[in-house]
Coordinates of C-alpha atoms and ligand atoms in Angstrom, one line a residue:
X1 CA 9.1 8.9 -21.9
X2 CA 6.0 9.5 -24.0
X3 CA 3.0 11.2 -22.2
X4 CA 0.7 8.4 -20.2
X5 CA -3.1 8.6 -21.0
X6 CA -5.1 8.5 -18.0
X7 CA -7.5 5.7 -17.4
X8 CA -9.8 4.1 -15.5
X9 CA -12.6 1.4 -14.9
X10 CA -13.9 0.9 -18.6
X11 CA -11.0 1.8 -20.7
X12 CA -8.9 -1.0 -22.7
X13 CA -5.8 -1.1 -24.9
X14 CA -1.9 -1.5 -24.9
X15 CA -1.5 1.0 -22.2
X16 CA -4.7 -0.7 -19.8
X17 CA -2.6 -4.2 -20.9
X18 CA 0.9 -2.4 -19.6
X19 CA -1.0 -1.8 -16.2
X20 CA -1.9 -5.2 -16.0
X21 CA 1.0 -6.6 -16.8
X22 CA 3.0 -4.3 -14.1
X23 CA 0.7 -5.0 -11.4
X24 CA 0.4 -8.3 -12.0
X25 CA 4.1 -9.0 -12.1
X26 CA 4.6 -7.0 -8.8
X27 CA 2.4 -9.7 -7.1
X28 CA -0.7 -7.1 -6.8
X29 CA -3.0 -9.4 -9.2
X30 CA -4.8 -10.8 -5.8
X31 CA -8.0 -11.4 -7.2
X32 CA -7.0 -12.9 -10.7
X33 CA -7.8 -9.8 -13.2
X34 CA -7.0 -10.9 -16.7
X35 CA -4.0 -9.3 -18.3
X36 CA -6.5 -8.2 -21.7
X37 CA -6.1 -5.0 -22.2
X38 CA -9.9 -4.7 -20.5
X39 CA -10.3 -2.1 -17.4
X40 CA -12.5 -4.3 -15.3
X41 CA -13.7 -3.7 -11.8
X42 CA -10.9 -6.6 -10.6
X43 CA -8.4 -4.4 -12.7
X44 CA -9.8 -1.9 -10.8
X45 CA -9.4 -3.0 -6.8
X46 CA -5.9 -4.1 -7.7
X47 CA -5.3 -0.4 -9.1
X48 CA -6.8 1.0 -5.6
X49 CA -4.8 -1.4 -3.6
X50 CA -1.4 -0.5 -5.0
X51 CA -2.6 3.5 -4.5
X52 CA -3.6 2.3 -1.2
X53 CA 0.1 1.3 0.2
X54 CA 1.7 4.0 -1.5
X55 CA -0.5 6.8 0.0
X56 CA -1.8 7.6 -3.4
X57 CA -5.6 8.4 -3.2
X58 CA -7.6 4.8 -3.7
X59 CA -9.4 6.2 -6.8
X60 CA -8.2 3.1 -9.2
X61 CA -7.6 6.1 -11.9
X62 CA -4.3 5.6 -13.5
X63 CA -2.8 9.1 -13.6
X64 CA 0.6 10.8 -13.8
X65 CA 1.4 10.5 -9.9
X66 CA 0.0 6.0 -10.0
X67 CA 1.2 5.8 -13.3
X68 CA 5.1 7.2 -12.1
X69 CA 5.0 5.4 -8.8
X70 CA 4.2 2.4 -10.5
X71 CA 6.7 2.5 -13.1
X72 CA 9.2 3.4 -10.5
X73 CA 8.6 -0.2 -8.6
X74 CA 9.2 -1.9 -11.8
X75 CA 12.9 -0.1 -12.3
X76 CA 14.0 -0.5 -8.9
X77 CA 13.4 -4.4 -9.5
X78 CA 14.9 -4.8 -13.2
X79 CA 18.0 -2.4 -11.8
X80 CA 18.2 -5.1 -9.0
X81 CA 17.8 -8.0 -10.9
X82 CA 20.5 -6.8 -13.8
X83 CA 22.6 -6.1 -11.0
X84 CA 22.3 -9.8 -10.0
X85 CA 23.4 -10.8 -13.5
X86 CA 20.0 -11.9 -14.6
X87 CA 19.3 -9.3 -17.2
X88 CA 16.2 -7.7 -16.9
X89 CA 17.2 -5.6 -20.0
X90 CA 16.8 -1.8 -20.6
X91 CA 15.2 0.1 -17.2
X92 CA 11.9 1.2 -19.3
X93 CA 9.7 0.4 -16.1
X94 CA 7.6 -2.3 -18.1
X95 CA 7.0 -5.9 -16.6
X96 CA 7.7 -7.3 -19.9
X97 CA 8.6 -11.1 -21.0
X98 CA 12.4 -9.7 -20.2
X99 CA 11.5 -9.1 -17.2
X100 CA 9.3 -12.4 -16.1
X101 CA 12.1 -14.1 -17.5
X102 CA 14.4 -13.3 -15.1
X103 CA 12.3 -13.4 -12.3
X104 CA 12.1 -16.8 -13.2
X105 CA 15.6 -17.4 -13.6
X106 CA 16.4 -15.3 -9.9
X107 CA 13.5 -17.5 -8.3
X108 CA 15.3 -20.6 -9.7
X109 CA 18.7 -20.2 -8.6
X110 CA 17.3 -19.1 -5.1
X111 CA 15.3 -21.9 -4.6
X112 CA 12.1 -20.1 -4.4
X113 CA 8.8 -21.3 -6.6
X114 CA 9.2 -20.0 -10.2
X115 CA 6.4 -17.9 -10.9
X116 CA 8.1 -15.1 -12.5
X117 CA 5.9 -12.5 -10.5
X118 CA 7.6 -10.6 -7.5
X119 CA 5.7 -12.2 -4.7
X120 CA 6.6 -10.8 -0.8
X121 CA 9.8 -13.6 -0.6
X122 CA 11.1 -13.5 -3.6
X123 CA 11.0 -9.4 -3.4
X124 CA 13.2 -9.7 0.3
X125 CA 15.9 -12.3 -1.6
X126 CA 16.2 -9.4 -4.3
X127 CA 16.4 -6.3 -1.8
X128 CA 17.1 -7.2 1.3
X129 CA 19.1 -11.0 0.6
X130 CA 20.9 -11.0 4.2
X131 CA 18.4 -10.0 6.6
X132 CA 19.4 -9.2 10.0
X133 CA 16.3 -11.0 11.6
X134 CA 14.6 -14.1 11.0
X135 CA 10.8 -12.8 10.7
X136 CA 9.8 -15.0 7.8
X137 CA 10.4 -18.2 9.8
X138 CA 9.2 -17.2 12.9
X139 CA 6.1 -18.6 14.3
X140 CA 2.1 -17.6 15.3
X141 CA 1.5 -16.7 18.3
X142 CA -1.1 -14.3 20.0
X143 CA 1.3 -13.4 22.9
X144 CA 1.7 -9.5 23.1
X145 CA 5.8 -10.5 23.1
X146 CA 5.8 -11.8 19.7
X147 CA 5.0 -7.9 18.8
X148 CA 7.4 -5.0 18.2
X149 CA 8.3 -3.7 21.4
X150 CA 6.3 0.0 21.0
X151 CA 3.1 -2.1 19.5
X152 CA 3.3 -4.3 22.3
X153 CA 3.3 -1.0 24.6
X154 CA 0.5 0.0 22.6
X155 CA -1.2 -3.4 22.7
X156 CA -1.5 -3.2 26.7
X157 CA -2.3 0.5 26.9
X158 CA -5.7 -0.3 24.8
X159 CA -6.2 -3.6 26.5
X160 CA -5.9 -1.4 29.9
X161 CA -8.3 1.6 28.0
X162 CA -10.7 -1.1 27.1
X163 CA -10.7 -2.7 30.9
X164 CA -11.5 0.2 32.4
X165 CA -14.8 1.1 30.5
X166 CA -15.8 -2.4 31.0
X167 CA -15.2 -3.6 28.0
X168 CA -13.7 -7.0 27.9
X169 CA -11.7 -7.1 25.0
X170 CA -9.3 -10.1 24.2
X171 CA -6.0 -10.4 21.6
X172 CA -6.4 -13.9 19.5
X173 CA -3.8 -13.0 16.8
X174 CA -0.4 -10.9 17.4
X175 CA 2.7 -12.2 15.1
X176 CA 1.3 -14.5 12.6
X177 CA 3.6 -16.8 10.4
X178 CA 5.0 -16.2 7.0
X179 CA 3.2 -19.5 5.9
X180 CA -0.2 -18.9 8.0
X181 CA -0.2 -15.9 5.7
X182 CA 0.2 -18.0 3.0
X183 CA -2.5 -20.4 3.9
X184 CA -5.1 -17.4 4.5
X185 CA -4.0 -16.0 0.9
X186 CA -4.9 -19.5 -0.1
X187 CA -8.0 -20.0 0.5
X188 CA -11.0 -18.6 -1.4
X189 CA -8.8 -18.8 -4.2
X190 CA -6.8 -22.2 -5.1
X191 CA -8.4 -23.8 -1.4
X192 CA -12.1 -23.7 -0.5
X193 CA -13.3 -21.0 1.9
X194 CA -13.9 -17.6 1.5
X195 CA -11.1 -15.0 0.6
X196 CA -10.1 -13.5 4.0
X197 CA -7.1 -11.3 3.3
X198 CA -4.8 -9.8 0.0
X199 CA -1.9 -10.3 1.8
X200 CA 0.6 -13.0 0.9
X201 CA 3.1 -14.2 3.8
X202 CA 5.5 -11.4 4.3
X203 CA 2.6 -8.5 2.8
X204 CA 0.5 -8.1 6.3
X205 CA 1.8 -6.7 8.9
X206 CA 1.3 -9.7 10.9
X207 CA 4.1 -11.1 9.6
X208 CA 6.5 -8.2 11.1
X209 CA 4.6 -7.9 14.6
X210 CA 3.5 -4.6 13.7
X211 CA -0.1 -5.5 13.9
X212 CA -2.8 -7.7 16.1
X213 CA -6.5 -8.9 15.8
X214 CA -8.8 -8.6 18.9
X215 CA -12.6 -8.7 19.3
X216 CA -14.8 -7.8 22.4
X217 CA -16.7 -10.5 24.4
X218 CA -19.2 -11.0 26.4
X219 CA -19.8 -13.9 29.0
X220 CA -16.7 -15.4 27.6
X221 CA -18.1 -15.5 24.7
X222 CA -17.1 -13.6 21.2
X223 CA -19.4 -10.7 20.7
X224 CA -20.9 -10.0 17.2
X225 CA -22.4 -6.5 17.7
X226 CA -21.0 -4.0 15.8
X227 CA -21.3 -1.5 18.0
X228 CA -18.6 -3.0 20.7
X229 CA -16.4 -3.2 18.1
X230 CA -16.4 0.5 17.6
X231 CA -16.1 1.6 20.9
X232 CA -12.9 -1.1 20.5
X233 CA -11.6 0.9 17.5
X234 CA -12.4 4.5 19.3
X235 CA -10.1 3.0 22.4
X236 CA -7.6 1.7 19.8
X237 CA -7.7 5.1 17.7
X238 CA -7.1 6.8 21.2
X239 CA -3.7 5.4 22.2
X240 CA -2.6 6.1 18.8
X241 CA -3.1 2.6 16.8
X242 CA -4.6 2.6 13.5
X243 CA -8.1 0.8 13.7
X244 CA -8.7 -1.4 10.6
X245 CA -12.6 -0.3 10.8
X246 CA -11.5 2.8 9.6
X247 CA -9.8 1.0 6.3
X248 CA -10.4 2.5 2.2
X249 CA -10.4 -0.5 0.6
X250 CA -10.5 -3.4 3.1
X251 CA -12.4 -2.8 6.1
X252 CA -10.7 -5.2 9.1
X253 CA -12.8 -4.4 12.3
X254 CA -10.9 -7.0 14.2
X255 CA -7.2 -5.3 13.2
X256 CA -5.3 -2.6 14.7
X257 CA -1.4 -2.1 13.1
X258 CA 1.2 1.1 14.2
X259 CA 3.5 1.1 10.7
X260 CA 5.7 3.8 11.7
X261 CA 4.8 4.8 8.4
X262 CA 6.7 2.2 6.3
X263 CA 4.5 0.1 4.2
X264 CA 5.7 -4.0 4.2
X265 CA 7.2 -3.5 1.1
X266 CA 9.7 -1.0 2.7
X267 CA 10.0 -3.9 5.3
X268 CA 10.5 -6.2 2.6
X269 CA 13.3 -4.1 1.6
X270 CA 15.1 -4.8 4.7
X271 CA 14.1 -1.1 6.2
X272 CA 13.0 -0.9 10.1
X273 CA 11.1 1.0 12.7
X274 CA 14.1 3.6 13.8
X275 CA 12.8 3.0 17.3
Ligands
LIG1 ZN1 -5.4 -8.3 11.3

C-alpha cells in the first residue's frame, strides 16, 4: 500500500474524497459533509468522532495510526460481506461503488432500508446475524433494571452518593429504544428540532443499558445551574462512572455510561461485558 499523505481541515483531493467516502459509508457522515474532495470543518467533526470511539486522539488529522484504523473498518466489512456472497471485491480498504453496491444488495435481501452505508443494524446483521439477546427491540424505560446489572449497581451507588450531600438527583432515561434512538438522530436533520445526539439506534450506549441521563432538582423541579450538575458529575466520576461533562467532542452533562471499554461497535459485533 502506497504511503498515505496526512491531512487535515483545509486540504482537498482524491485522498480527502477516499476519507469521505470511507466515513461516510461506515455511517459516520452524521452531519451531512459532502463527499468533494473538500476538507471542511463537517469533514472535520466526523474525522474527530471516528478518532473519538477508537481512542485515537480527537485531532481530525488524518495520519498513519486514523488513516490504518480506518482502513481496517472497511476490510473487516468487505471480507464479511464477500463472505456472504455479495462481492465486495478486492480487500483494498476503500468504500468504493463495489462496495455500496453490495451493501445494497446485503440490506435488500435482509430486509433492512437500502442505503448502501453501514448504519448500526445493518452492521449487527453483517457481524453479529444471531444475536443471543434481543436489545434492539427492547423498549425505553428509565427503571434502573432496564440497565446492565454492574451499571445498575453503579446507578444506585451515585444516586445514594448524591442523597447523602443533599443533592436530589433523579434518573429520567436508563435503556432507551433502538427506534427512540432513531427518532432523536432524526430530528435536526430530516425532522424539525435541534440536533440532540450522533448516535443512530444501536450507536449510544442507551441502546445496550450501558448508560443513563439524570439531572439535579430542586423543589421538584429540574435545576438549570451548572454548577449542580458538576457536583452530579464529581459524585458520578467518584463511583467510577464516566461523566458525559467531561466529553472531547460532545459534551453530555446529563449522561453518565460504564463501557467496560468496548465501544458500541464492538457491541454491534455481538461482543459483551465479560462480567
Ligand atoms: Zn445520555
Amino acid at each position: 500500500m502506497p504511503v498515505l499523505p496526512i491531512i487535515q481541515l483545509g486540504s482537498t483531493g482524491h485522498y480527502v474524497k477516499l476519507l469521505q467516502m470511507n466515513l461516510n459509508g461506515l455511517a459516520l457522515n452524521f452531519n451531512g459533509f459532502v463527499l468533494n474532495g473538500v476538507f471542511d470543518i463537517k469533514t472535520s467533526e466526523a474525522t474527530k468522532n471516528f478518532q473519538d470511539r477508537f481512542e485515537i486522539n480527537p485531532d481530525g488529522i488524518v495520519g498513519p495510526v486514523t488513516w490504518k484504523v480506518l482502513l481496517e473498518q472497511v476490510k473487516v466489512v468487505q471480507k464479511l460481506l464477500n463472505a456472504r456472497g455479495h462481492h465486495a471485491g478486492y480487500l483494498d480498504g476503500w468504500f468504493g461503488a463495489a462496495t455500496t453496491n453490495a451493501v445494497h444488495r446485503f440490506q435488500t435481501v435482509n430486509g433492512l432500508y437500502s442505503s448502501g452505508i453501514v448504519e448500526p443494524r445493518s452492521r449487527r446483521r453483517l457481524f453479529d446475524p444471531y444475536p443471543r439477546d434481543n436489545y434492539e427491540y427492547r423498549p425505553s424505560s428509565s427503571d434502573l433494571r432496564s440497565l446492565h446489572p454492574h451499571v445498575a449497581v453503579l446507578a444506585r451507588r451515585f444516586l445514594e452518593l448524591t442523597r447523602a450531600h443533599n443533592l436530589d438527583v433523579r434518573i429520567y432515561t436508563a435503556f432507551r429504544s433502538w427506534d427512540e434512538q432513531d427518532r432523536l438522530f432524526a430530528q435536526g436533520r430530516w425532522m424539525p428540532g435541534y440536533v440532540v445526539t450522533n448516535a443512530r439506534g444501536g450507536d449510544s450506549y442507551h441502546n445496550w443499558g450501558l448508560a443513563f441521563d439524570a439531572a439535579p432538582y430542586e423543589n421538584g423541579i429540574q435545576s438549570n445551574d451548572p454548577q449542580k450538575f458538576v457536583r452530579m458529575g464529581h459524585f458520578g466520576q467518584q463511583v467510577g462512572l464516566q461523566w458525559g461533562g467531561t466529553f472531547r467532542t460532545l459534551v453530555d452533562y446529563p449522561h453518565f455510561q460504564y463501557t467496560f471499554g468496548l465501544n458500541t461497535w464492538d457491541l454491534l459485533h455481538g461482543v459483551r461485558p465479560s462480567v
